[in-house]
PDB file of C-alpha atoms in Angstrom:
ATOM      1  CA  UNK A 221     -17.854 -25.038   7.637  1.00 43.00           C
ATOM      2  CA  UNK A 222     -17.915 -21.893   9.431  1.00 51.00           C
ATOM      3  CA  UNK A 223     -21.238 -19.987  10.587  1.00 59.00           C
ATOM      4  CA  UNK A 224     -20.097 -16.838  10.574  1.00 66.00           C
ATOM      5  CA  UNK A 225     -21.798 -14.319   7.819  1.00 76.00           C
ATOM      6  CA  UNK A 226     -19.790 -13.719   4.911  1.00 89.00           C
ATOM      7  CA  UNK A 227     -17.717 -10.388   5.020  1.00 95.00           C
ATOM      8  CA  UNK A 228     -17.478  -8.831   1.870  1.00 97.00           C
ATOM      9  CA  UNK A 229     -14.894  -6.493   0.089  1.00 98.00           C
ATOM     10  CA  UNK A 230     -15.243  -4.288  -2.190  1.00 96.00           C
ATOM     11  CA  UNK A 231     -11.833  -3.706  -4.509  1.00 97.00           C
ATOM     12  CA  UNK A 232     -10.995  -2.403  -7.800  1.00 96.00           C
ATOM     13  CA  UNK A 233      -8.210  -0.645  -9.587  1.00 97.00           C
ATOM     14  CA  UNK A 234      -7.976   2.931  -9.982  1.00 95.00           C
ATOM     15  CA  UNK A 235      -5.675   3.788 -11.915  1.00 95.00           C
ATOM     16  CA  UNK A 236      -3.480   6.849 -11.462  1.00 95.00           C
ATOM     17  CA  UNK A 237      -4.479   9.176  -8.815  1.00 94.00           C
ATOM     18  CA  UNK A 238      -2.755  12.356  -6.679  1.00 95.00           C
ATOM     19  CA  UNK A 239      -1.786  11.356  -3.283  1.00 96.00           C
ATOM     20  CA  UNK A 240      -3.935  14.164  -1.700  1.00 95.00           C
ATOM     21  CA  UNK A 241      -7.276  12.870  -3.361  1.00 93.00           C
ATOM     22  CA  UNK A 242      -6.035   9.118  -1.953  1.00 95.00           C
ATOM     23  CA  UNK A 243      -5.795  10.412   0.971  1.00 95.00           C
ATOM     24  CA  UNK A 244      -9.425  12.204   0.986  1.00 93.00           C
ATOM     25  CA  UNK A 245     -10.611   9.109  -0.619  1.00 94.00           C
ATOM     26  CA  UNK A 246      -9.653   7.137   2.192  1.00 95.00           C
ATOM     27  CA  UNK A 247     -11.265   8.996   5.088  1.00 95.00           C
ATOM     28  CA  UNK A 248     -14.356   9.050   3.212  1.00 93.00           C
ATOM     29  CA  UNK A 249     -15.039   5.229   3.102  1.00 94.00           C
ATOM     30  CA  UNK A 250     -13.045   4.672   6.627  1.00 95.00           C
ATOM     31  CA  UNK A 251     -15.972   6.716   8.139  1.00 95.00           C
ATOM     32  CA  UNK A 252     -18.369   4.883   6.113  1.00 94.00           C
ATOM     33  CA  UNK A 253     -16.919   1.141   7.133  1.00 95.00           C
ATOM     34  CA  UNK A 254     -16.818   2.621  10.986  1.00 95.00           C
ATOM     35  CA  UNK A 255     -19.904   3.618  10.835  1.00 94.00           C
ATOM     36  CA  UNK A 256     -21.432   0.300   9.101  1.00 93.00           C
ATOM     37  CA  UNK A 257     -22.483   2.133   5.940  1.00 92.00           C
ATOM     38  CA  UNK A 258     -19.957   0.386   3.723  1.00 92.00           C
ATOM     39  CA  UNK A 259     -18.129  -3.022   3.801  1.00 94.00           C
ATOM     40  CA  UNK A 260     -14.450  -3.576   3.912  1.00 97.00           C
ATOM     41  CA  UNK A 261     -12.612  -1.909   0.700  1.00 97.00           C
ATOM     42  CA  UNK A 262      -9.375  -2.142  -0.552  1.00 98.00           C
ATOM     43  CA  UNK A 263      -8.252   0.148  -3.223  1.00 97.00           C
ATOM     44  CA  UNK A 264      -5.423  -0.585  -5.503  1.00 98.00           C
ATOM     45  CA  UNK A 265      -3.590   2.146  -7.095  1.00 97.00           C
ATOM     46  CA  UNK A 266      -0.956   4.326  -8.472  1.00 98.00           C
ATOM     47  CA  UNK A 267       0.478   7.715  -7.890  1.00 98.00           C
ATOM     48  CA  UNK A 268       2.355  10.562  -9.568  1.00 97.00           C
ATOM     49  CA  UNK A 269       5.493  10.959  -8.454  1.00 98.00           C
ATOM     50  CA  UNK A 270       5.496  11.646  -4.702  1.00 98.00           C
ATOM     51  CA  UNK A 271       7.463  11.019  -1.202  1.00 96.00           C
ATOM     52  CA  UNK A 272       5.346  10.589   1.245  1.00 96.00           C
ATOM     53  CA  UNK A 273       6.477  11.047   5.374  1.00 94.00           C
ATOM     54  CA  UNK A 274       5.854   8.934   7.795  1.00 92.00           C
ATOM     55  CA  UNK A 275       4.999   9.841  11.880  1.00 91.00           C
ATOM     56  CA  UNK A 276       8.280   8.814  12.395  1.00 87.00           C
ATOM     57  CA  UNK A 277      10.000  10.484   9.489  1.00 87.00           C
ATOM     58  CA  UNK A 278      12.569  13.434   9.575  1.00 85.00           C
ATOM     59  CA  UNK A 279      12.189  16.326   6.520  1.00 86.00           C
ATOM     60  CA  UNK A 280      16.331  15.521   6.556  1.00 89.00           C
ATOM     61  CA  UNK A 281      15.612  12.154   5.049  1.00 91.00           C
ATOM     62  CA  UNK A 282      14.735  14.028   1.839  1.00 95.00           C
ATOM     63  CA  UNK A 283      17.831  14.360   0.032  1.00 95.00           C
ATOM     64  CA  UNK A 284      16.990  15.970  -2.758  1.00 95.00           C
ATOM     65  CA  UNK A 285      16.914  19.828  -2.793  1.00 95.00           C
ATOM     66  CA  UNK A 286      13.784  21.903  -3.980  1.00 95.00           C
ATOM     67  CA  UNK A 287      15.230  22.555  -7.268  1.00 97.00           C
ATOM     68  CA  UNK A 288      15.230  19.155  -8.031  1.00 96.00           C
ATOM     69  CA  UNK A 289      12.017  18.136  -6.755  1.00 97.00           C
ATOM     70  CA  UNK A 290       9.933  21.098  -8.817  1.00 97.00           C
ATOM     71  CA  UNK A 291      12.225  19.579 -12.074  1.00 97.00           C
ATOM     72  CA  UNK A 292      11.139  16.526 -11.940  1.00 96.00           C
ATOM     73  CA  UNK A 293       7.682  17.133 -10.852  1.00 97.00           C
ATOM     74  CA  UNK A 294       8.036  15.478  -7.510  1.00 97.00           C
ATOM     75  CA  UNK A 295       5.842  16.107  -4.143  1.00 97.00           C
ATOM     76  CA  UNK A 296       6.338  15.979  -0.453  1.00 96.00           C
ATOM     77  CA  UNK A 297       3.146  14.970   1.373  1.00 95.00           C
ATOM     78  CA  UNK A 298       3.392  14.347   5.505  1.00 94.00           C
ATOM     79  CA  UNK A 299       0.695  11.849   6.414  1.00 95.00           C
ATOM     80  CA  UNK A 300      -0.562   9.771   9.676  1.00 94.00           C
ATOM     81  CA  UNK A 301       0.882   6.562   8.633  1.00 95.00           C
ATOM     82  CA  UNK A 302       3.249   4.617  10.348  1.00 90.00           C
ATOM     83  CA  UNK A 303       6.778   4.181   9.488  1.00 88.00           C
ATOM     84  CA  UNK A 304       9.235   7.063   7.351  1.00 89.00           C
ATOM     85  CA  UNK A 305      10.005   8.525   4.149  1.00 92.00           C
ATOM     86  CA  UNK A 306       8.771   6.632   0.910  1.00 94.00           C
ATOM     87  CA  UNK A 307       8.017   6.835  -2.719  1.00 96.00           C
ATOM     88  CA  UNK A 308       5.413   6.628  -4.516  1.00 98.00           C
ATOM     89  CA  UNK A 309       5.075   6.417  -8.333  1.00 98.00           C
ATOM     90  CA  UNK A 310       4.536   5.001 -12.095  1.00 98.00           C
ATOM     91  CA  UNK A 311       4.862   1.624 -12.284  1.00 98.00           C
ATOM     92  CA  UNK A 312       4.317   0.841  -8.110  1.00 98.00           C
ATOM     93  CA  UNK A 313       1.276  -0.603  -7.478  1.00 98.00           C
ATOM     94  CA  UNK A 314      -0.007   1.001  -4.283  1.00 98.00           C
ATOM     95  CA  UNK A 315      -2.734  -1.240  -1.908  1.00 98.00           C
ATOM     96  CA  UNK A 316      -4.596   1.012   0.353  1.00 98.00           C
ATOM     97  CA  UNK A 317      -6.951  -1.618   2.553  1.00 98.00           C
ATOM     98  CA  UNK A 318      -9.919   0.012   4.958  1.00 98.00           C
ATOM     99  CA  UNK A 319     -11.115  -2.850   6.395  1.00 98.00           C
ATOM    100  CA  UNK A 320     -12.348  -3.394  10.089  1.00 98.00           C
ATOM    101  CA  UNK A 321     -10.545  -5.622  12.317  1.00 98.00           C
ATOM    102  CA  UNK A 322     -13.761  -5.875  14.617  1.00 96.00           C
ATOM    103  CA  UNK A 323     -14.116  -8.316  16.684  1.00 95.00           C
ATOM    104  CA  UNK A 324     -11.565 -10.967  15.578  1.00 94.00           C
ATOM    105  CA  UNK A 325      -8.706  -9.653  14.058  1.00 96.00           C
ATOM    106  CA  UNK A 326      -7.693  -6.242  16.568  1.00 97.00           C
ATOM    107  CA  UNK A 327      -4.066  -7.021  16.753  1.00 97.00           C
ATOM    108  CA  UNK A 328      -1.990  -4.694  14.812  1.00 96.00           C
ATOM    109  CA  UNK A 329       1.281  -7.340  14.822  1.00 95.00           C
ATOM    110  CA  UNK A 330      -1.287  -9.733  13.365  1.00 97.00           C
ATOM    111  CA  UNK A 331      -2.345  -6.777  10.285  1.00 97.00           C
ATOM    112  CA  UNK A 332       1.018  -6.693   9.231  1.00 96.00           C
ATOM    113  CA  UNK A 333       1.792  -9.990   9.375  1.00 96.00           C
ATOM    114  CA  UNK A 334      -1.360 -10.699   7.063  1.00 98.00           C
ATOM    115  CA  UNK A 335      -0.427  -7.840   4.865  1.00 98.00           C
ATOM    116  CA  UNK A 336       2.995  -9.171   4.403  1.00 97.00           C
ATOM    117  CA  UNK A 337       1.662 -12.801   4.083  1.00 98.00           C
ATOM    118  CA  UNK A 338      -0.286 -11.537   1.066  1.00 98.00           C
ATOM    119  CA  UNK A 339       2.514  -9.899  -0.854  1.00 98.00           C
ATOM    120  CA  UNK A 340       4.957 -12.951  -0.365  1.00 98.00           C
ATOM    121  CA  UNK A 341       2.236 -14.917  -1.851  1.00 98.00           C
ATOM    122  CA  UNK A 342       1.660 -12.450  -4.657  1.00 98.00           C
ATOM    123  CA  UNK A 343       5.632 -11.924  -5.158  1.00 98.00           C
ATOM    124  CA  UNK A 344       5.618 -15.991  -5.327  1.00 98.00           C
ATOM    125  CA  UNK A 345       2.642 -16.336  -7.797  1.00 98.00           C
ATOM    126  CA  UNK A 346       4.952 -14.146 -10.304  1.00 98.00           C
ATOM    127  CA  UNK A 347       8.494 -15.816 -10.054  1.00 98.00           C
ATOM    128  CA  UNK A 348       9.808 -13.659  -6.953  1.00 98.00           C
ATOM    129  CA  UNK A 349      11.084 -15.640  -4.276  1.00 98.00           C
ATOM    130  CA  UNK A 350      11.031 -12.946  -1.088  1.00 98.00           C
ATOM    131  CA  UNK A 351      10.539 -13.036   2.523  1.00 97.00           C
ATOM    132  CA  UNK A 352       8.942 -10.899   5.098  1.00 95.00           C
ATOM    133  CA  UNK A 353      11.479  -8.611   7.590  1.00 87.00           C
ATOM    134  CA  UNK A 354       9.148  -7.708  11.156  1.00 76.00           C
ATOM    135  CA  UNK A 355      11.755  -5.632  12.796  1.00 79.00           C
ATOM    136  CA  UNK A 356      10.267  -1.766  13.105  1.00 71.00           C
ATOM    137  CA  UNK A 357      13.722  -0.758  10.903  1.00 73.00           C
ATOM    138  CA  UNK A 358      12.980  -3.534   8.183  1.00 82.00           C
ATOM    139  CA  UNK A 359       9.203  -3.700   8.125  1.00 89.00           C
ATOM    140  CA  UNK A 360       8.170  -4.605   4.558  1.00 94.00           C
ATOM    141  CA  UNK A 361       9.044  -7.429   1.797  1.00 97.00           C
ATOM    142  CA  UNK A 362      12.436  -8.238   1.151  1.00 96.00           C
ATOM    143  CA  UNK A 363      14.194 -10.016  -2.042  1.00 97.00           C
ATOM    144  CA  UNK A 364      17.795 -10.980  -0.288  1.00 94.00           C
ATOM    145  CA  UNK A 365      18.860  -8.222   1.032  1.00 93.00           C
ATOM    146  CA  UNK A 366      17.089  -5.688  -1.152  1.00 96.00           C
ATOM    147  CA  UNK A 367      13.590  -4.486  -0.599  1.00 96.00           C
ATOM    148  CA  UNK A 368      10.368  -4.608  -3.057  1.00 98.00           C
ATOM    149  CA  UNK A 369       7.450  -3.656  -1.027  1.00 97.00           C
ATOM    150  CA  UNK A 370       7.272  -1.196   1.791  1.00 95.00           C
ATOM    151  CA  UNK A 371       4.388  -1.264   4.478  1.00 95.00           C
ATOM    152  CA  UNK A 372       2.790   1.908   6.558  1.00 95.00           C
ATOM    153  CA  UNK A 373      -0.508   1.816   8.219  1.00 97.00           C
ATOM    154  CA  UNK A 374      -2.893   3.664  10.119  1.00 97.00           C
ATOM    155  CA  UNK A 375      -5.356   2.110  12.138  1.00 97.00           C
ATOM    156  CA  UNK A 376      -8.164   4.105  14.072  1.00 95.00           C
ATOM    157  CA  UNK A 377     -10.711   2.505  16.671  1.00 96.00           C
ATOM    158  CA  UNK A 378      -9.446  -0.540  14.650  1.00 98.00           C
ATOM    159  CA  UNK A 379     -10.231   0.759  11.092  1.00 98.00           C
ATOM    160  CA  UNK A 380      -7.367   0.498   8.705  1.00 98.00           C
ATOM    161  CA  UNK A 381      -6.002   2.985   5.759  1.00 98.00           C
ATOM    162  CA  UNK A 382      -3.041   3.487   4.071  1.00 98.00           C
ATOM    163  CA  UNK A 383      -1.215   0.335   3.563  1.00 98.00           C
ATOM    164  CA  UNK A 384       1.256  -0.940   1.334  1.00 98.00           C
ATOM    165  CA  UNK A 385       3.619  -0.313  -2.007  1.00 98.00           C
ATOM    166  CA  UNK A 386       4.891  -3.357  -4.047  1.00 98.00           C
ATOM    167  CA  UNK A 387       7.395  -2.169  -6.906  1.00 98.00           C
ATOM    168  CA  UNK A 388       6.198  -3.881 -10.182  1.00 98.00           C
ATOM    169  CA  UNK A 389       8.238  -2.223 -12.665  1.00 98.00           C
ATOM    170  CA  UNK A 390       9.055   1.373 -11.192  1.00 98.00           C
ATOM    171  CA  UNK A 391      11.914   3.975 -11.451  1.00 98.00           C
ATOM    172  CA  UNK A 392      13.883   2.874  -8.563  1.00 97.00           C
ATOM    173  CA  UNK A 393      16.524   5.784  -9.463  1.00 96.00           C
ATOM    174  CA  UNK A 394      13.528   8.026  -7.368  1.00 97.00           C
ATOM    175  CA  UNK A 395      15.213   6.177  -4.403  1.00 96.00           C
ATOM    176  CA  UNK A 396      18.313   7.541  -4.401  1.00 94.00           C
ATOM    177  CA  UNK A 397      16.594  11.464  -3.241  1.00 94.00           C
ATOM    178  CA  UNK A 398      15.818  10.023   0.175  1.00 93.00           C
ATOM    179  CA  UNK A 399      16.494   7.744   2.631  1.00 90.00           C
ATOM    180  CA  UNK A 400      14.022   5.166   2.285  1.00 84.00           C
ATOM    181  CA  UNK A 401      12.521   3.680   5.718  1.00 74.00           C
ATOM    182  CA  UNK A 402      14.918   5.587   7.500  1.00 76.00           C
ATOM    183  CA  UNK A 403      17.780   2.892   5.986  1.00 72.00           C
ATOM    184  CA  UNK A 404      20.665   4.493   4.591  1.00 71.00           C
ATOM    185  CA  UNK A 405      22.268   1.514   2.967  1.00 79.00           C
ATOM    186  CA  UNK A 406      18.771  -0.163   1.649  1.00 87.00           C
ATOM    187  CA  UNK A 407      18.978  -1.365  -1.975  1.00 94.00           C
ATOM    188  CA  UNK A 408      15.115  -0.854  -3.787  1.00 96.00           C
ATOM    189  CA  UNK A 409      14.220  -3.635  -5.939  1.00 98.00           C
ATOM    190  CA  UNK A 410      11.741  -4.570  -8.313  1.00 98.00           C
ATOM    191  CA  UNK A 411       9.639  -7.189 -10.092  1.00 98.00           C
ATOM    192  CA  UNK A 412      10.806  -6.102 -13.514  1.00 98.00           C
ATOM    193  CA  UNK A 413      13.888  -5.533 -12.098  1.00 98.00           C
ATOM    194  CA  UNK A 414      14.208  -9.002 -10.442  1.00 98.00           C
ATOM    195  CA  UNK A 415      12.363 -10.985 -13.081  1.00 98.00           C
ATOM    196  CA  UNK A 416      13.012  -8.564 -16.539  1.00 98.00           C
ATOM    197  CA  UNK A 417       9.124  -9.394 -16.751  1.00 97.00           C
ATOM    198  CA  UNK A 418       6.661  -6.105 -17.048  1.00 97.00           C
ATOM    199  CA  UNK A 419       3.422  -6.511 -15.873  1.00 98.00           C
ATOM    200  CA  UNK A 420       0.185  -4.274 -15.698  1.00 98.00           C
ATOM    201  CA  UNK A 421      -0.570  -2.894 -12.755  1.00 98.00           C
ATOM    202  CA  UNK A 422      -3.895  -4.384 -13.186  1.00 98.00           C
ATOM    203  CA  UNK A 423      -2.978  -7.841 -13.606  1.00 98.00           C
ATOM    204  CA  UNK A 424      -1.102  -7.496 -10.313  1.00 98.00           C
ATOM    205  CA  UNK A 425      -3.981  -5.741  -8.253  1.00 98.00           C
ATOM    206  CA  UNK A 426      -5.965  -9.078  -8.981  1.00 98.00           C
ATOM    207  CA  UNK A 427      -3.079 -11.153  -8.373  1.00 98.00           C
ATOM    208  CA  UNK A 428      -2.610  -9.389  -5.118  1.00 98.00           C
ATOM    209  CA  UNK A 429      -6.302  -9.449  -3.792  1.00 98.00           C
ATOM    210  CA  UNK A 430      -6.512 -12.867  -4.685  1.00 98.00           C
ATOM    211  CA  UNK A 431      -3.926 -13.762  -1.701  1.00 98.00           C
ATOM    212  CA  UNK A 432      -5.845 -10.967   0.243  1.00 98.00           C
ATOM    213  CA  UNK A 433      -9.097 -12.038   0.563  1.00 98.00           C
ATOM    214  CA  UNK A 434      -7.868 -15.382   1.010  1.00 98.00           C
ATOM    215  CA  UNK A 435      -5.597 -14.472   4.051  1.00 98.00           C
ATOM    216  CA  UNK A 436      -8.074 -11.983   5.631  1.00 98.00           C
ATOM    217  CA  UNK A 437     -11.032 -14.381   5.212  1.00 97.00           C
ATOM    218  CA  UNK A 438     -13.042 -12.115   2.866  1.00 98.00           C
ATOM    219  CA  UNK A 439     -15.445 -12.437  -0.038  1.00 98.00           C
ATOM    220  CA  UNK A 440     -14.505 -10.339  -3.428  1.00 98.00           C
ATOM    221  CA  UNK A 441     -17.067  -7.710  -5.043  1.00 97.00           C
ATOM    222  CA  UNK A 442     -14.911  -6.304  -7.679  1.00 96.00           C
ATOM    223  CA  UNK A 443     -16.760  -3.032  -8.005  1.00 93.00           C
ATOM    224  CA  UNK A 444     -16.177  -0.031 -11.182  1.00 89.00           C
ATOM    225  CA  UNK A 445     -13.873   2.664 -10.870  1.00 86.00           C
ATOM    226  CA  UNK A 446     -16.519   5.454 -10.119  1.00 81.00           C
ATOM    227  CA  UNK A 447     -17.938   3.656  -7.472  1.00 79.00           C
ATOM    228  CA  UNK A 448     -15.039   2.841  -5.289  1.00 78.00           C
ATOM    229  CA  UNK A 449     -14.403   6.820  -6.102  1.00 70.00           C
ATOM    230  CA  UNK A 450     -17.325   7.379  -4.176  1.00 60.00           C
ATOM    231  CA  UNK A 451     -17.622  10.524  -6.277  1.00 51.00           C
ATOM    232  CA  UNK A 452     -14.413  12.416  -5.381  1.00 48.00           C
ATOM    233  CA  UNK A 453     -12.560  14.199  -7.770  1.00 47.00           C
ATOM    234  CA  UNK A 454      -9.769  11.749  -9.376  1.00 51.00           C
ATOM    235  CA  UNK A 455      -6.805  13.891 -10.152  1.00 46.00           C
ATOM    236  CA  UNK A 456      -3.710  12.691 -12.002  1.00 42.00           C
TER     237      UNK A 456
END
């Protein structure tokens, strides 16, 4: 039995939320778990439609032209995650863990590996057989050669945000207006599409911390809506 104190983490599911009050949302409790005021968190989530770039990503890999973004209601947002050009939306759960990696865990290899340990497991526990992909070009959660969850972190004086996307039943036609992870010939995938089962995003959130604490040695507080909020303004 180990002696070390129990490290708890706060999660919950929030429902559908801009990607600009995520993002606020996230510095917020990162400062907070830095500066000892809060445990680890780990939000769960989904966005409005929204492609999100990368450090690494190039405004070329958004195909689609302005027209078509303001038609179909769709944002560009650069943030200070790892990785390229993404999409968020309905039907995609979103995991955004801020957890510290102080003292035992301050390898960033290591994070990933643990985040994409958690989302095989969670793939598994609902009839997806997938496997992880570590190169910097394939980072994420692959179903044969077609991809179902995507992976982009930040990590600051070993504090996490951002995190990861696992498609549960989304509109993978969104793809097709950039090129995802920088891949031109990637085929997006889904659990609906895989399975033809349609879960909540809910029931997957719980699914998915389940493997999480488990993997990252934590202890669950499932905590209300408002609270994780921490009082910022939730936006649709």
């Amino acid at each position: 039995m180990s002696d070390r104190p129990e490290r708890k983490l706060e999660w919950g599911f929030l429902g559908r939320i801009s990607y600009p009050a995520s993002e606020r949302l996230q510095v917020s409790i990162r400062d907070a778990v830095r500066a000892g005021r809060k445990s680890d968190v780990l939000l769960f989530l989904e966005h409005p439609h929204v492609y999100t770039l990368g450090r690494n990503a190039s405004n070329a890999d958004v195909l689609a032209d302005p027209e078509w973004l303001e038609t179909r209601g769709v944002e560009v947002a650069e943030c200070n995650r790892g990785g390229q050009v993404t999409y968020h939306g309905p039907g995609q759960l979103v995991g955004y863990p801020i957890i510290d990696l102080n003292p035992d865990r301050r390898d960033i290899r290591r994070y990933v590996h643990d985040l994409q340990t958690v989302l095989v497991a969670t793939l598994a526990e609902l009839g997806v057989d997938s496997q992880p992909r570590r190169s910097s070009e394939e980072l994420g959660v692959w179903v044969e050669n077609r991809k179902v969850a995507s992976i982009g972190v930040h990590i600051s004086r070993w504090v996490t945000s951002h995190g990861f996307a696992l498609n549960v039943d989304t509109d993978l036609e969104y793809f097709a207006a950039i090129v995802p992870c920088g891949l031109s010939d990637v085929k997006m995938t889904s659990i609906a599409e895989i399975t033809g089962n349609h879960h909540s995003l809910s029931e997957v959130a719980t699914i998915c911390c389940h493997h999480f604490v488990d993997v990252f040695d934590r202890v669950p507080v499932l905590v209300p809506r408002e609270h994780l909020s921490m009082n910022w303004p939730i936006a649709s």
